[in-house]
Every structure is written in structure tokens, then in C-alpha cells.
Short mmCIF file of C-alpha atoms and ligand atoms in Angstrom, two decimals:
data_model
loop_
_atom_site.label_atom_id
_atom_site.label_comp_id
_atom_site.label_asym_id
_atom_site.label_seq_id
_atom_site.Cartn_x
_atom_site.Cartn_y
_atom_site.Cartn_z
CA MET A 13 -21.68 -16.56 27.68
CA LYS A 14 -22.38 -15.33 24.18
CA ASN A 15 -19.29 -14.30 22.35
CA LYS A 16 -18.56 -10.86 21.01
CA LYS A 17 -18.85 -11.86 17.43
CA TYR A 18 -22.40 -12.95 17.97
CA TYR A 19 -23.32 -9.44 19.01
CA TYR A 20 -21.41 -7.97 16.14
CA THR A 21 -23.22 -10.08 13.57
CA LEU A 22 -26.55 -9.46 15.21
CA PHE A 23 -25.93 -5.75 15.12
CA ILE A 24 -25.27 -5.78 11.41
CA LEU A 25 -28.32 -7.89 10.71
CA THR A 26 -30.45 -5.50 12.72
CA VAL A 27 -29.20 -2.51 10.81
CA ALA A 28 -29.80 -4.29 7.53
CA LEU A 29 -33.39 -5.09 8.50
CA ILE A 30 -34.16 -1.54 9.54
CA PHE A 31 -32.72 -0.35 6.28
CA ALA A 32 -34.80 -2.80 4.28
CA THR A 33 -38.07 -1.73 5.96
CA THR A 34 -37.33 1.95 5.71
CA SER A 35 -36.35 1.83 2.10
CA CYS A 36 -39.62 0.10 1.16
CA LYS A 37 -41.65 3.18 2.05
CA GLN A 38 -43.01 5.26 -0.80
CA ASN A 39 -42.94 9.07 -0.74
CA LYS A 40 -40.08 9.42 1.64
CA THR A 41 -39.91 12.58 3.67
CA GLN A 42 -36.58 14.35 3.97
CA ASN A 43 -36.20 12.96 7.48
CA ASP A 44 -36.77 9.44 6.18
CA THR A 45 -34.15 9.97 3.50
CA GLU A 46 -31.65 11.26 6.02
CA LEU A 47 -32.38 8.25 8.20
CA VAL A 48 -31.74 5.87 5.32
CA ILE A 49 -28.50 7.66 4.46
CA SER A 50 -27.30 7.60 8.02
CA GLU A 51 -28.21 3.92 8.47
CA GLU A 52 -26.52 3.07 5.21
CA SER A 53 -23.42 4.97 6.21
CA GLN A 54 -23.43 3.37 9.67
CA LYS A 55 -23.53 -0.01 7.97
CA GLU A 56 -20.64 1.02 5.76
CA GLU A 57 -18.65 2.16 8.80
CA THR A 58 -19.24 -1.08 10.66
CA LEU A 59 -18.75 -3.43 7.77
CA TYR A 60 -16.08 -1.72 5.67
CA ARG A 61 -14.13 0.88 7.64
CA PRO A 62 -10.81 -0.93 8.27
CA ASN A 63 -9.79 -1.62 11.85
CA PHE A 64 -6.19 -0.62 11.41
CA HIS A 65 -5.47 0.48 7.86
CA PHE A 66 -5.44 4.24 7.41
CA THR A 67 -8.50 5.74 5.73
CA PRO A 68 -9.43 9.43 5.63
CA LYS A 69 -12.50 10.26 7.70
CA ALA A 70 -14.29 11.31 4.53
CA ASN A 71 -13.81 11.57 0.78
CA TRP A 72 -11.26 10.55 -1.78
CA MET A 73 -7.67 9.46 -1.16
CA ASN A 74 -5.00 8.02 -3.44
CA ASP A 75 -1.18 7.89 -3.27
CA PRO A 76 0.82 8.23 -0.04
CA ASN A 77 2.98 11.38 -0.24
CA GLY A 78 5.71 13.21 1.65
CA MET A 79 6.33 10.63 4.33
CA PHE A 80 8.97 11.58 6.88
CA TYR A 81 9.80 10.75 10.48
CA LEU A 82 10.63 13.42 13.04
CA ASN A 83 10.76 13.54 16.84
CA GLY A 84 8.78 10.37 17.48
CA LYS A 85 6.19 11.00 14.79
CA TYR A 86 5.64 9.32 11.45
CA HIS A 87 4.05 11.72 8.99
CA LEU A 88 1.91 10.52 6.13
CA TYR A 89 0.53 12.92 3.55
CA PHE A 90 -1.72 11.70 0.79
CA GLN A 91 -3.41 12.65 -2.45
CA TYR A 92 -6.72 13.98 -1.23
CA TYR A 93 -9.90 15.47 -2.67
CA PRO A 94 -11.84 16.89 0.27
CA ASP A 95 -15.01 17.71 -1.66
CA GLY A 96 -15.98 14.36 -3.11
CA ASN A 97 -15.56 10.60 -3.06
CA VAL A 98 -13.94 10.33 -6.49
CA TRP A 99 -10.68 11.86 -7.75
CA GLY A 100 -10.78 15.67 -8.12
CA PRO A 101 -8.57 18.74 -7.58
CA MET A 102 -5.71 17.29 -5.58
CA HIS A 103 -4.60 18.47 -2.15
CA TRP A 104 -2.22 16.86 0.31
CA GLY A 105 -4.12 15.41 3.26
CA HIS A 106 -2.11 14.66 6.38
CA ALA A 107 -2.03 12.07 9.16
CA ILE A 108 0.37 11.43 12.04
CA SER A 109 1.22 8.26 13.90
CA LYS A 110 3.59 7.25 16.66
CA ASP A 111 3.85 3.70 15.36
CA MET A 112 2.58 3.62 11.73
CA VAL A 113 -0.46 1.65 12.93
CA THR A 114 -2.78 4.09 14.69
CA TRP A 115 -3.18 7.29 12.69
CA GLU A 116 -4.62 10.66 13.52
CA GLU A 117 -5.84 12.71 10.62
CA GLN A 118 -4.69 16.34 10.58
CA PRO A 119 -5.86 19.47 8.76
CA ILE A 120 -5.14 19.55 5.02
CA ALA A 121 -1.47 20.37 4.43
CA LEU A 122 -1.34 21.70 0.85
CA TYR A 123 -4.10 23.29 -1.23
CA PRO A 124 -4.17 23.74 -5.01
CA ASP A 125 -3.41 27.27 -6.27
CA ASP A 126 -2.95 29.20 -9.51
CA LEU A 127 -0.09 26.96 -10.59
CA GLY A 128 -2.20 23.85 -10.33
CA TYR A 129 -3.36 20.84 -8.34
CA ILE A 130 -0.90 19.35 -5.84
CA PHE A 131 0.12 15.97 -7.22
CA SER A 132 2.30 13.33 -5.60
CA GLY A 133 5.73 13.98 -4.13
CA SER A 134 7.96 13.57 -1.13
CA ALA A 135 9.30 15.44 1.91
CA VAL A 136 12.72 15.64 3.51
CA VAL A 137 14.03 16.96 6.81
CA ASP A 138 16.72 19.48 5.85
CA LYS A 139 18.94 19.04 8.92
CA ASN A 140 21.81 21.12 7.54
CA ASN A 141 19.49 23.84 6.33
CA THR A 142 20.85 23.46 2.79
CA SER A 143 17.72 25.22 1.54
CA GLY A 144 18.17 28.21 3.82
CA PHE A 145 14.48 28.06 4.78
CA GLY A 146 15.40 27.30 8.41
CA LYS A 147 15.25 30.27 10.78
CA ASP A 148 16.43 30.77 14.37
CA GLY A 149 17.81 27.26 14.56
CA VAL A 150 14.53 25.63 13.46
CA THR A 151 15.06 22.68 11.10
CA PRO A 152 12.95 23.07 7.98
CA VAL A 153 11.00 20.23 6.41
CA ILE A 154 10.75 20.56 2.63
CA ALA A 155 7.97 19.09 0.52
CA ILE A 156 8.76 18.48 -3.15
CA PHE A 157 5.67 17.92 -5.29
CA THR A 158 4.23 18.18 -8.79
CA TYR A 159 1.97 21.02 -9.89
CA HIS A 160 -0.61 19.76 -12.35
CA ASN A 161 -2.05 22.65 -14.29
CA MET A 162 -5.56 21.69 -15.31
CA GLU A 163 -6.13 24.65 -17.65
CA GLY A 164 -2.95 23.69 -19.48
CA GLU A 165 -4.06 20.11 -19.83
CA LYS A 166 -7.53 21.13 -21.01
CA ALA A 167 -6.00 23.48 -23.56
CA GLY A 168 -4.16 20.50 -25.05
CA LYS A 169 -0.68 21.60 -23.95
CA ILE A 170 1.92 19.05 -22.95
CA ASP A 171 3.87 21.12 -20.42
CA PHE A 172 1.24 21.19 -17.67
CA GLN A 173 3.28 19.36 -15.00
CA SER A 174 6.20 20.95 -13.15
CA GLN A 175 8.04 20.40 -9.85
CA ALA A 176 7.71 22.72 -6.90
CA ILE A 177 8.63 22.97 -3.23
CA ALA A 178 7.06 24.15 0.03
CA TYR A 179 8.61 24.39 3.48
CA SER A 180 7.44 23.90 7.02
CA LEU A 181 8.96 25.35 10.17
CA ASP A 182 6.61 23.54 12.54
CA GLU A 183 7.41 19.89 11.81
CA GLY A 184 5.03 19.50 8.89
CA MET A 185 1.88 21.02 10.38
CA THR A 186 1.74 24.13 8.19
CA TRP A 187 3.49 24.88 4.93
CA ALA A 188 4.57 27.90 2.91
CA LYS A 189 5.02 27.51 -0.81
CA TYR A 190 8.29 28.78 -2.26
CA GLU A 191 7.81 32.12 -4.05
CA GLU A 192 9.94 31.07 -7.02
CA ASN A 193 8.08 27.89 -7.94
CA PRO A 194 8.35 25.87 -10.07
CA VAL A 195 11.86 24.70 -9.27
CA ILE A 196 11.86 22.42 -12.31
CA PRO A 197 9.75 23.74 -15.18
CA ASN A 198 8.39 21.29 -17.69
CA PRO A 199 10.94 20.44 -20.41
CA GLY A 200 8.25 19.35 -22.92
CA ILE A 201 7.30 15.98 -21.44
CA LYS A 202 3.63 15.22 -20.96
CA ASP A 203 3.85 12.90 -17.95
CA PHE A 204 6.47 14.56 -15.76
CA ARG A 205 5.75 14.01 -12.10
CA ASP A 206 6.02 12.49 -8.63
CA PRO A 207 9.43 13.74 -7.36
CA LYS A 208 11.00 11.61 -4.64
CA VAL A 209 14.06 13.11 -3.01
CA VAL A 210 16.84 11.43 -1.03
CA TRP A 211 20.09 12.77 0.46
CA ASP A 212 23.09 11.04 -1.14
CA GLU A 213 25.73 11.18 1.57
CA THR A 214 28.54 10.05 -0.75
CA ILE A 215 28.26 13.14 -2.94
CA ASN A 216 26.57 15.43 -0.41
CA LYS A 217 23.67 16.30 -2.67
CA TRP A 218 19.97 15.78 -2.90
CA ILE A 219 18.92 13.32 -5.62
CA MET A 220 15.46 13.47 -7.13
CA SER A 221 13.91 10.61 -9.08
CA LEU A 222 11.07 11.71 -11.30
CA ALA A 223 8.65 9.76 -13.50
CA ALA A 224 8.81 10.97 -17.10
CA GLY A 225 6.47 8.98 -19.34
CA ASN A 226 8.16 5.64 -19.89
CA LYS A 227 11.33 6.32 -17.89
CA ILE A 228 12.77 7.79 -14.72
CA MET A 229 14.83 11.00 -14.77
CA PHE A 230 17.36 11.82 -12.05
CA TYR A 231 18.18 15.36 -10.95
CA SER A 232 20.61 16.57 -8.29
CA SER A 233 20.63 19.66 -6.11
CA PRO A 234 22.75 21.16 -3.33
CA ASN A 235 19.83 23.12 -1.84
CA LEU A 236 16.48 21.69 -3.06
CA LYS A 237 15.90 24.85 -5.11
CA ASP A 238 18.39 24.55 -7.99
CA TRP A 239 18.19 21.26 -9.82
CA THR A 240 20.48 19.78 -12.48
CA PHE A 241 19.43 16.96 -14.78
CA GLU A 242 21.81 14.00 -14.36
CA SER A 243 20.57 10.96 -16.27
CA GLU A 244 17.64 8.79 -17.13
CA PHE A 245 16.82 5.14 -16.70
CA GLY A 246 14.49 2.40 -17.80
CA GLU A 247 13.13 3.18 -21.25
CA ASN A 248 13.84 -0.37 -22.39
CA LEU A 249 13.77 -2.16 -19.07
CA GLY A 250 11.07 -3.72 -16.95
CA ALA A 251 7.35 -3.54 -17.57
CA HIS A 252 5.95 -0.85 -19.89
CA GLY A 253 2.27 -1.68 -20.14
CA GLY A 254 1.42 1.83 -18.96
CA VAL A 255 2.88 5.13 -17.84
CA TRP A 256 5.58 5.09 -15.12
CA GLU A 257 4.69 6.88 -11.89
CA CYS A 258 5.82 7.42 -8.30
CA PRO A 259 9.49 6.35 -8.33
CA ASP A 260 11.58 5.96 -5.20
CA LEU A 261 15.38 5.56 -5.32
CA PHE A 262 17.12 4.69 -2.07
CA PRO A 263 20.21 2.95 -0.68
CA ILE A 264 19.68 -0.19 1.35
CA GLN A 265 22.00 -2.56 3.14
CA VAL A 266 21.96 -6.08 1.73
CA ASP A 267 20.52 -8.21 4.50
CA GLY A 268 23.21 -10.10 6.40
CA SER A 269 26.11 -8.16 4.86
CA ASP A 270 27.56 -4.67 5.02
CA LYS A 271 27.14 -4.09 1.30
CA ILE A 272 24.97 -1.21 0.11
CA LYS A 273 22.82 -1.48 -3.00
CA TRP A 274 20.35 1.00 -4.44
CA VAL A 275 16.76 0.06 -5.13
CA LEU A 276 14.54 1.90 -7.58
CA ILE A 277 10.81 1.40 -7.11
CA VAL A 278 8.60 2.31 -10.08
CA SER A 279 4.82 2.19 -10.14
CA ILE A 280 3.10 1.60 -13.46
CA ASN A 281 -0.48 2.07 -14.60
CA PRO A 282 -1.75 -0.11 -16.24
CA GLY A 283 0.45 -3.14 -16.90
CA GLY A 284 0.57 -4.84 -13.48
CA PRO A 285 1.11 -8.61 -13.28
CA ASN A 286 -2.56 -9.27 -12.49
CA GLY A 287 -4.07 -6.26 -14.23
CA GLY A 288 -4.25 -2.52 -13.71
CA SER A 289 -1.76 -0.63 -11.60
CA ALA A 290 1.16 -2.21 -9.71
CA THR A 291 4.70 -1.54 -8.50
CA GLN A 292 7.90 -2.98 -9.93
CA TYR A 293 11.46 -2.54 -8.71
CA PHE A 294 15.05 -2.60 -9.92
CA VAL A 295 18.25 -3.29 -7.97
CA GLY A 296 21.58 -1.70 -8.81
CA ASP A 297 24.06 0.99 -7.82
CA PHE A 298 23.89 4.76 -7.95
CA ASP A 299 27.15 6.54 -8.72
CA GLY A 300 25.94 10.04 -7.94
CA THR A 301 24.86 10.52 -11.53
CA ARG A 302 23.49 7.29 -12.94
CA PHE A 303 21.55 4.28 -11.72
CA ILE A 304 23.33 1.17 -12.99
CA LEU A 305 21.41 -2.06 -12.98
CA ASP A 306 23.00 -4.93 -11.05
CA GLU A 307 24.15 -7.68 -13.41
CA GLY A 308 22.44 -10.48 -11.53
CA PHE A 309 19.26 -8.44 -11.40
CA SER A 310 19.44 -7.80 -15.10
CA GLY A 311 19.49 -11.60 -15.55
CA GLN A 312 16.37 -11.81 -13.38
CA LEU A 313 14.72 -9.26 -15.68
CA GLN A 314 15.55 -11.28 -18.77
CA ASP A 315 13.76 -14.25 -17.22
CA LYS A 316 10.76 -12.40 -15.96
CA ASN A 317 10.60 -9.08 -17.79
CA ALA A 318 9.64 -7.32 -14.57
CA VAL A 319 9.98 -7.99 -10.87
CA TRP A 320 7.11 -6.80 -8.68
CA LEU A 321 7.05 -5.58 -5.13
CA ASP A 322 3.58 -7.04 -4.69
CA TYR A 323 1.73 -9.43 -7.00
CA GLY A 324 -1.74 -8.67 -5.64
CA ARG A 325 -3.93 -6.07 -7.27
CA ASP A 326 -4.09 -3.54 -4.46
CA ASN A 327 -0.75 -2.03 -3.60
CA TYR A 328 0.07 1.00 -5.72
CA ALA A 329 2.18 4.17 -5.68
CA GLY A 330 3.96 3.08 -2.52
CA VAL A 331 7.17 4.81 -1.44
CA THR A 332 9.38 4.88 1.65
CA TRP A 333 9.73 7.16 4.66
CA SER A 334 12.58 9.65 4.82
CA ASN A 335 14.63 10.59 7.87
CA ILE A 336 14.32 7.28 9.70
CA PRO A 337 17.10 7.52 12.35
CA LYS A 338 20.26 5.50 11.67
CA SER A 339 19.78 3.84 15.06
CA ASP A 340 16.53 2.38 13.69
CA GLY A 341 17.95 1.70 10.25
CA ARG A 342 14.80 0.29 8.68
CA ARG A 343 13.52 1.13 5.19
CA LEU A 344 9.81 1.66 5.78
CA PHE A 345 7.17 1.59 3.09
CA ILE A 346 3.45 2.20 2.68
CA GLY A 347 1.30 1.88 -0.43
CA TRP A 348 -2.14 2.93 -1.59
CA MET A 349 -4.32 -0.16 -1.17
CA SER A 350 -6.29 0.11 -4.38
CA ASN A 351 -6.02 -0.11 -8.14
CA TRP A 352 -6.85 2.52 -10.75
CA ASP A 353 -8.91 -0.17 -12.54
CA TYR A 354 -11.74 0.23 -10.01
CA ALA A 355 -10.62 2.59 -7.20
CA ARG A 356 -13.44 5.05 -7.89
CA ASP A 357 -16.09 2.30 -7.91
CA VAL A 358 -15.41 0.42 -4.67
CA PRO A 359 -18.56 0.22 -2.52
CA THR A 360 -17.63 2.71 0.17
CA PHE A 361 -19.18 6.12 -0.23
CA LYS A 362 -18.21 8.21 2.74
CA TRP A 363 -14.51 7.66 2.08
CA ARG A 364 -12.64 5.95 -0.71
CA SER A 365 -9.46 3.96 -0.25
CA SER A 366 -7.10 2.99 2.49
CA MET A 367 -3.34 2.51 2.77
CA THR A 368 -1.60 -0.85 3.09
CA THR A 369 -0.08 -1.92 6.38
CA ALA A 370 3.25 -0.11 6.82
CA ARG A 371 5.99 -2.52 5.85
CA GLU A 372 9.68 -2.98 6.38
CA LEU A 373 11.63 -3.61 3.17
CA LYS A 374 14.70 -5.83 3.16
CA LEU A 375 17.01 -6.60 0.30
CA LYS A 376 18.02 -10.24 0.31
CA LYS A 377 20.50 -11.93 -1.95
CA ASN A 378 19.35 -15.30 -3.16
CA GLU A 379 20.39 -17.80 -5.81
CA TYR A 380 18.63 -15.77 -8.51
CA GLY A 381 20.03 -12.38 -7.61
CA PHE A 382 18.26 -9.92 -5.36
CA ASN A 383 14.83 -9.99 -3.85
CA LEU A 384 13.13 -7.01 -2.19
CA GLN A 385 11.14 -8.54 0.60
CA SER A 386 8.49 -6.86 2.66
CA LEU A 387 6.86 -7.68 5.95
CA PRO A 388 4.45 -5.75 8.17
CA VAL A 389 6.24 -3.49 10.65
CA ASN A 390 6.76 -5.08 14.07
CA GLU A 391 4.80 -2.26 15.69
CA LEU A 392 1.62 -3.95 14.42
CA PHE A 393 2.20 -6.96 16.63
CA SER A 394 2.29 -4.93 19.80
CA TYR A 395 -1.50 -4.75 19.38
CA ALA A 396 -1.86 -8.54 19.67
CA SER A 397 -4.28 -9.36 22.43
CA LYS A 398 -5.05 -13.01 21.87
CA ASN A 399 -2.87 -15.77 20.69
CA ILE A 400 -3.71 -19.24 19.43
CA GLN A 401 -0.74 -21.49 18.98
CA LYS A 402 -0.91 -25.02 17.53
CA ASP A 403 1.76 -27.42 16.41
CA SER A 404 1.23 -30.25 13.92
CA ILE A 405 -2.40 -29.65 13.27
CA ASN A 406 -4.30 -31.50 10.61
CA SER A 407 -6.24 -29.35 8.19
CA ASN A 408 -9.59 -30.87 9.21
CA GLU A 409 -9.06 -29.76 12.81
CA ILE A 410 -8.76 -26.13 11.82
CA GLU A 411 -12.32 -25.23 11.21
CA GLY A 412 -13.54 -26.35 14.63
CA LEU A 413 -10.66 -24.64 16.29
CA LEU A 414 -11.53 -21.22 15.03
CA ASN A 415 -15.28 -21.50 14.97
CA LYS A 416 -15.30 -22.01 18.69
CA SER A 417 -13.14 -19.05 19.43
CA ASP A 418 -14.23 -15.47 19.15
CA ILE A 419 -11.14 -14.45 17.23
CA ASN A 420 -11.53 -11.47 15.03
CA PHE A 421 -8.82 -12.60 12.65
CA ALA A 422 -5.98 -10.26 12.35
CA LYS A 423 -2.75 -12.09 11.73
CA LEU A 424 -2.21 -15.72 10.90
CA ASN A 425 1.13 -17.42 10.60
CA LEU A 426 1.27 -20.87 9.07
CA ARG A 427 4.22 -23.03 8.29
CA PHE A 428 4.23 -26.30 6.39
CA LYS A 429 6.70 -28.64 4.80
CA LEU A 430 6.52 -28.60 1.06
CA LYS A 431 8.55 -31.56 0.00
CA ASP A 432 5.75 -34.04 0.74
CA LEU A 433 3.03 -31.91 -0.80
CA LYS A 434 1.01 -33.55 -3.53
CA LYS A 435 0.18 -32.00 -6.87
CA GLU A 436 -2.96 -30.53 -5.38
CA LYS A 437 -4.52 -27.22 -4.54
CA TYR A 438 -4.16 -26.03 -0.93
CA SER A 439 -6.70 -23.31 -0.21
CA LEU A 440 -7.19 -21.24 2.89
CA LEU A 441 -10.77 -20.08 3.05
CA PHE A 442 -12.22 -17.16 4.93
CA PHE A 443 -15.99 -17.18 4.79
CA ASN A 444 -19.28 -16.21 6.41
CA LYS A 445 -22.79 -17.55 6.79
CA VAL A 446 -24.15 -15.81 3.71
CA GLY A 447 -21.75 -17.62 1.39
CA ASP A 448 -19.06 -14.98 0.79
CA THR A 449 -15.69 -16.67 0.43
CA LEU A 450 -12.19 -15.38 0.04
CA SER A 451 -9.70 -18.07 -0.83
CA LEU A 452 -5.95 -17.98 -1.16
CA GLY A 453 -3.05 -20.34 -1.08
CA LEU A 454 -0.88 -22.59 -3.19
CA ASN A 455 -1.90 -24.32 -6.37
CA ASN A 456 0.75 -27.00 -6.41
CA LEU A 457 -0.40 -28.30 -9.79
CA GLU A 458 0.79 -25.07 -11.38
CA ASN A 459 3.32 -24.07 -8.71
CA GLU A 460 1.41 -20.84 -8.17
CA PHE A 461 0.19 -18.76 -5.28
CA PHE A 462 -3.27 -17.33 -5.79
CA ILE A 463 -5.98 -15.11 -4.34
CA ASN A 464 -9.52 -15.69 -5.45
CA ARG A 465 -12.04 -12.99 -4.51
CA GLN A 466 -14.58 -13.90 -7.16
CA ASN A 467 -17.19 -14.93 -4.53
CA SER A 468 -16.09 -12.60 -1.78
CA GLY A 469 -19.28 -10.49 -1.57
CA GLU A 470 -19.81 -7.23 -3.47
CA VAL A 471 -17.89 -7.72 -6.70
CA ASP A 472 -20.16 -6.32 -9.40
CA PHE A 473 -19.37 -2.66 -8.87
CA SER A 474 -16.69 -2.98 -11.54
CA GLU A 475 -16.16 -5.53 -14.28
CA LYS A 476 -12.46 -5.54 -13.55
CA PHE A 477 -12.63 -6.21 -9.83
CA ALA A 478 -13.13 -9.97 -9.87
CA SER A 479 -12.76 -10.88 -13.52
CA LYS A 480 -9.67 -13.00 -12.82
CA ILE A 481 -8.00 -14.97 -10.07
CA SER A 482 -4.69 -13.31 -9.19
CA LYS A 483 -1.66 -15.56 -9.49
CA VAL A 484 2.09 -15.57 -9.19
CA LYS A 485 4.64 -18.34 -9.72
CA ALA A 486 6.05 -19.67 -6.46
CA SER A 487 9.83 -19.89 -6.33
CA LYS A 488 11.11 -23.33 -7.24
CA ASN A 489 12.67 -25.85 -4.86
CA LEU A 490 10.85 -24.60 -1.79
CA GLN A 491 11.30 -26.96 1.14
CA GLU A 492 9.13 -25.12 3.53
CA LEU A 493 6.41 -22.57 3.17
CA LYS A 494 5.81 -19.82 5.68
CA VAL A 495 2.68 -17.81 5.21
CA GLN A 496 1.85 -14.67 7.09
CA ILE A 497 -1.60 -13.25 6.53
CA VAL A 498 -2.77 -9.87 7.75
CA LEU A 499 -6.50 -9.60 7.60
CA ASP A 500 -8.68 -6.56 8.10
CA LYS A 501 -12.37 -6.10 7.33
CA THR A 502 -11.83 -5.50 3.62
CA SER A 503 -8.24 -6.47 2.89
CA VAL A 504 -5.88 -9.37 2.94
CA GLU A 505 -2.09 -9.03 2.78
CA VAL A 506 -0.26 -12.29 2.24
CA PHE A 507 3.49 -12.57 2.82
CA TYR A 508 5.05 -15.83 1.64
CA ASN A 509 8.43 -16.90 3.02
CA GLU A 510 9.34 -13.77 4.97
CA GLY A 511 7.86 -11.47 2.39
CA GLU A 512 9.72 -12.91 -0.59
CA THR A 513 6.44 -12.95 -2.50
CA VAL A 514 3.63 -10.64 -1.45
CA MET A 515 0.00 -10.38 -2.51
CA THR A 516 -2.34 -7.63 -1.30
CA GLU A 517 -6.01 -7.58 -2.23
CA LEU A 518 -9.28 -5.93 -1.26
CA PHE A 519 -12.67 -7.60 -0.84
CA PHE A 520 -16.09 -6.37 0.27
CA PRO A 521 -18.11 -9.12 2.00
CA LYS A 522 -21.84 -8.67 2.59
CA GLN A 523 -21.25 -9.69 6.19
CA PRO A 524 -17.95 -9.97 8.05
CA LEU A 525 -15.81 -12.96 7.16
CA GLU A 526 -15.70 -14.86 10.42
CA MET A 527 -14.77 -18.42 9.68
CA PHE A 528 -11.62 -20.04 8.50
CA SER A 529 -10.80 -23.44 7.07
CA ILE A 530 -8.30 -25.19 4.84
CA ILE A 531 -9.44 -27.15 1.83
CA SER A 532 -7.40 -29.71 -0.02
CA ASN A 533 -7.78 -33.13 -1.59
CA ASP A 534 -4.64 -34.15 0.18
CA GLU A 535 -5.94 -35.81 3.34
CA THR A 536 -2.54 -36.31 4.87
CA PHE A 537 -1.81 -32.59 4.78
CA SER A 538 -0.94 -31.07 8.11
CA ILE A 539 0.29 -27.71 9.25
CA GLU A 540 3.48 -27.81 11.22
CA ASN A 541 2.78 -24.64 13.07
CA LEU A 542 -0.19 -22.32 13.28
CA ASN A 543 -0.27 -19.07 15.16
CA ILE A 544 -3.17 -16.67 15.18
CA GLN A 545 -3.15 -13.29 16.82
CA GLU A 546 -6.10 -11.04 17.31
CA PHE A 547 -5.37 -7.35 17.46
CA LYS A 548 -7.15 -4.95 19.76
CA PHE A 549 -7.56 -1.35 18.76
CA LYS A 550 -9.30 1.28 20.80
C1 FRU B 3 -0.47 7.82 -9.16
C2 FRU B 3 -0.79 9.21 -9.69
C3 FRU B 3 0.46 10.06 -9.70
C4 FRU B 3 -0.09 11.46 -9.60
C5 FRU B 3 -1.27 11.26 -8.69
C6 FRU B 3 -2.43 12.17 -8.97
O1 FRU B 3 -1.55 7.15 -8.63
O2 FRU B 3 -1.38 9.13 -10.97
O3 FRU B 3 1.27 9.85 -10.84
O4 FRU B 3 0.83 12.35 -9.08
O5 FRU B 3 -1.68 9.92 -8.84
O6 FRU B 3 -3.39 12.09 -7.99
#
């Protein structure tokens, strides 16, 4: 019996051949041209449309916005330009999921108007109707977003960004903008955007964190309409290689204790640890007015300058869901899986960009202070359809193992002992027959984790895409290494030691990556435990 993958590969080769013959013809008729376009876009769908990462059906997407949970549904809005495949006048697109894995795109939620484009922001479920928008017992959902006034920007003004609200009385399907927008006019700050709002139950007020150039400003409000400036944070802390964007301030229980800490996520563009845009975080306390950095965490910052949520190049502008029920209790996150360095150049044309896998964030205390760990949400694993489980397997047995199976890699878990590891490089390779290779793993000479996509297929669309190998220092004194890898057609998300260190990166192979092996000069190297799950999606 021929395996599925064989057909899959054959199909792509066939399409490529048809395309090659058709495109050789001179004097194309319109029908020919349409045929070429549709074959090209079919190839793009097959080869690059992710299996399970959210992408819009067509056109440009960037940041996740306004995520909230209500009545069994996770809502995801996103920066969207419906008329082109590069950034343009921003709308909020919308998608809904029951499990944060399978998404259904919805009609556009918010359109630009006279006040400006609709930039990033958040949404909250106003259970107590503090805003007064609720009618006849219907709970309102409030979106809080930035208006970006293009005419103002073009005219060289600096006050072209302001904060505004809209409300929905049908669980986020349709929205009415507030007549008295903006709710926070611009105070004379050029970059003044991306409001993220949380209910602070200690002081019974809404707290907004807002990116303002090189710092975060906090505002409070009893009703989401009237806002008071409280304090600011971060001018001299963390990374400042670029402008601060998309903050998220939230309380979180320290894992394994009943203590509550507050985490402040801040995206920055450029200035990320491996180039371009990335997301850093801070751990501290919020006293209703100010965010006060935790002492231990401040020590971590002195060592490292900045601490990053993800050290790969493709996780940006991520924030967390609001209104997750207390009975669930998770802090759930999703990011934009791209980088402003090359987002508009990636070789997909029908749509541009996808989101990361939805992740659960946990705050763990360790010997250094605090670590914000992330792992894919458990819901993803309910799609597992095939399971390969091996104990104590030598690295040279791996290749055969997977070549014979028809696994369409989706999740791999590996565990190995580190204390006997040599000063060598341990690389996991994903590759195909045409020579595209994605490699990642541990460089034990430098004590670094790495992802190398320099030979992963299409890389020339931007000079910045594969100019460097991404790296991050591994924590010292590791006894054991657990690696969880989530693989889709064009992305890899690597979670080391329960998400203590995360790396997310894109790649665009010329054919699907179908083979897997482990390369090292250490011949005695063996994997204590290997588990591979294939996911099935309809
Ligand atoms: C982050 C960002 C936000 C802004 C949005 C515009 O990627 O620059 O600061 O609101 O994108 O699309």
C-alpha cells in the first residue's frame, strides 16, 4: 500500500510541472494567465497554508486583537487589511473557535472611519454593565482600540493616535462605536497606542496599559468611558532597541503557590534578541496605581537587560484572552507569527501571516527569580490521531523510524539526560528530498539553543529572513532536557523544559519537510524518550 505522503508529494510535483509548462508559453491569453494564477495559488494553498495555525482566508493580517471568551467561544480579532496582501488601512478581522485550534473566520468587525484606521486593542466582557451599554439584561462586550488618523500623520502632526471604544450586544458579532470617541485624546505623544484593559478586582476598576513611545502608561476607569492617568513604567528598564507596542498587564498565580504576581508583556520593534520585532516581559506587583518591579526580577534584568517571552523571530504583539472563567483559571495567549523585518515579503500572496499556536502561560519561580513559561494549549492534543512512542532510542535509529511511517509531523516530545552530554552540537533536522533543511537543537559547545533556517527553502525574499542563526543561552546546570516541538507546514515552535525557553520561527520549504533525523558527533548519544503525535484536522 502506498502511503499518503507519497500521494501528497506526487500531487505537488504534478502541479509544479503543469505550472512550468504553462508558464513557458509566449503570448499568454487571459485564460492562460488565469490558469497560471490559479495553479500558483493552489500550490501556495497546498504547500504553505498552515494545517492548524489561524490564517485569514485572504489578504493581510497582523496583531491579534480584542480576544475574549464567552459562552463556549474564544473570540480572536486581528489587524486586517481586506483589500491587499500588505499592510494598509486597518480593520479588525474576526474569527471564532471552540478550542483555540480550529477557527472560523467571521465578517469584519470594525471598519476605519473619519477618526482613523482601527489599530490594535483589546475587548472585555462588562458583566456588571459598568459602561451602561448593556440593555434589557444583555451583557455588553466592549472593544477598546486605537484610532490612527492618517491625515494627521501625513500632515506631520504628532497627535494622530487616540483611544476609543465600541460595544457589542450580540457577543462580539456586530459593534457600535461610541458617539463620544475618543475616550482618551492624544496628550502630545507620537506613538500612543494598543490599549489592553483588565478588571482589577482589588480596587474595582478597569486598568488600561497603553504603549507610549518608550514606556507604558497606565490609566484607570470605573466605566470604560472616563479614564484617569495613573502612572508610567519602563523608560529605563528592559530592551529599548525600538518603539514599545502592544502591552498586556495581568495578574497571575505563581505556579504551585497561592501567591499572585502581575506580569507586564511589552512588544518592541525592532530590538528583539535575534533581530526585528519581539516580546519582552516584566514581573512585579500592581498596587492599583503603579506597576512595581519584583526585586528578584530586577536582578534578572541587570544580568540580561531584557527577558523575552519567545527567543525565536516570529512571535510578536501577542496578548492574552480576557474573561476566561475562574473555573478554568488559565492565562491564555496568542501571538502574530511573523516579524516586521520581513512580514510583507513572505512568499504567500493570497494571504499574509498566521497566528502562533494558542498557549497557556505559567509563572514559575526558579533560582533566578521568575520565569514566564508557555506551552501549547492542551486542546491541541485532542487532535492527535497517531502516536509513536519509543524509549531509549539511539539517534541513528531515528531516521529509519520516521521514514517508514507516514507521519505528517505535528508534535514531537523528546527527553534526554544532559549530564553526560559532550561538548558537541546536537541538531534535530527536518528535511526533504530537494535539500531543504530546518535544523534546531542544542549547541553544547556554547550552551545555546538554536534554530537554523538558512537552507530551509525560500529564503531570498528578504535579506533579513535568514541572515543569521537564531540563538539563546540555555539555562545553566540543566540535568535533563525536555523538548516539545510543534510543527506545521511553515512554522516550528520549540518549547524547552516545559516552555521555560521558547523559540518560534517560520520557514518556507520548496516541498514539504517530510523526514526527520538527529545529527551529532557524539555517537553514544541516545534519547531517553521520544513521542510523536500526528494531528488530524478535517
Ligand atoms: C504592532 C503594531 C501596533 C499597531 C498595529 C498597526 O504590530 O504596530 O502597535 O497598533 O501594529 O497595525
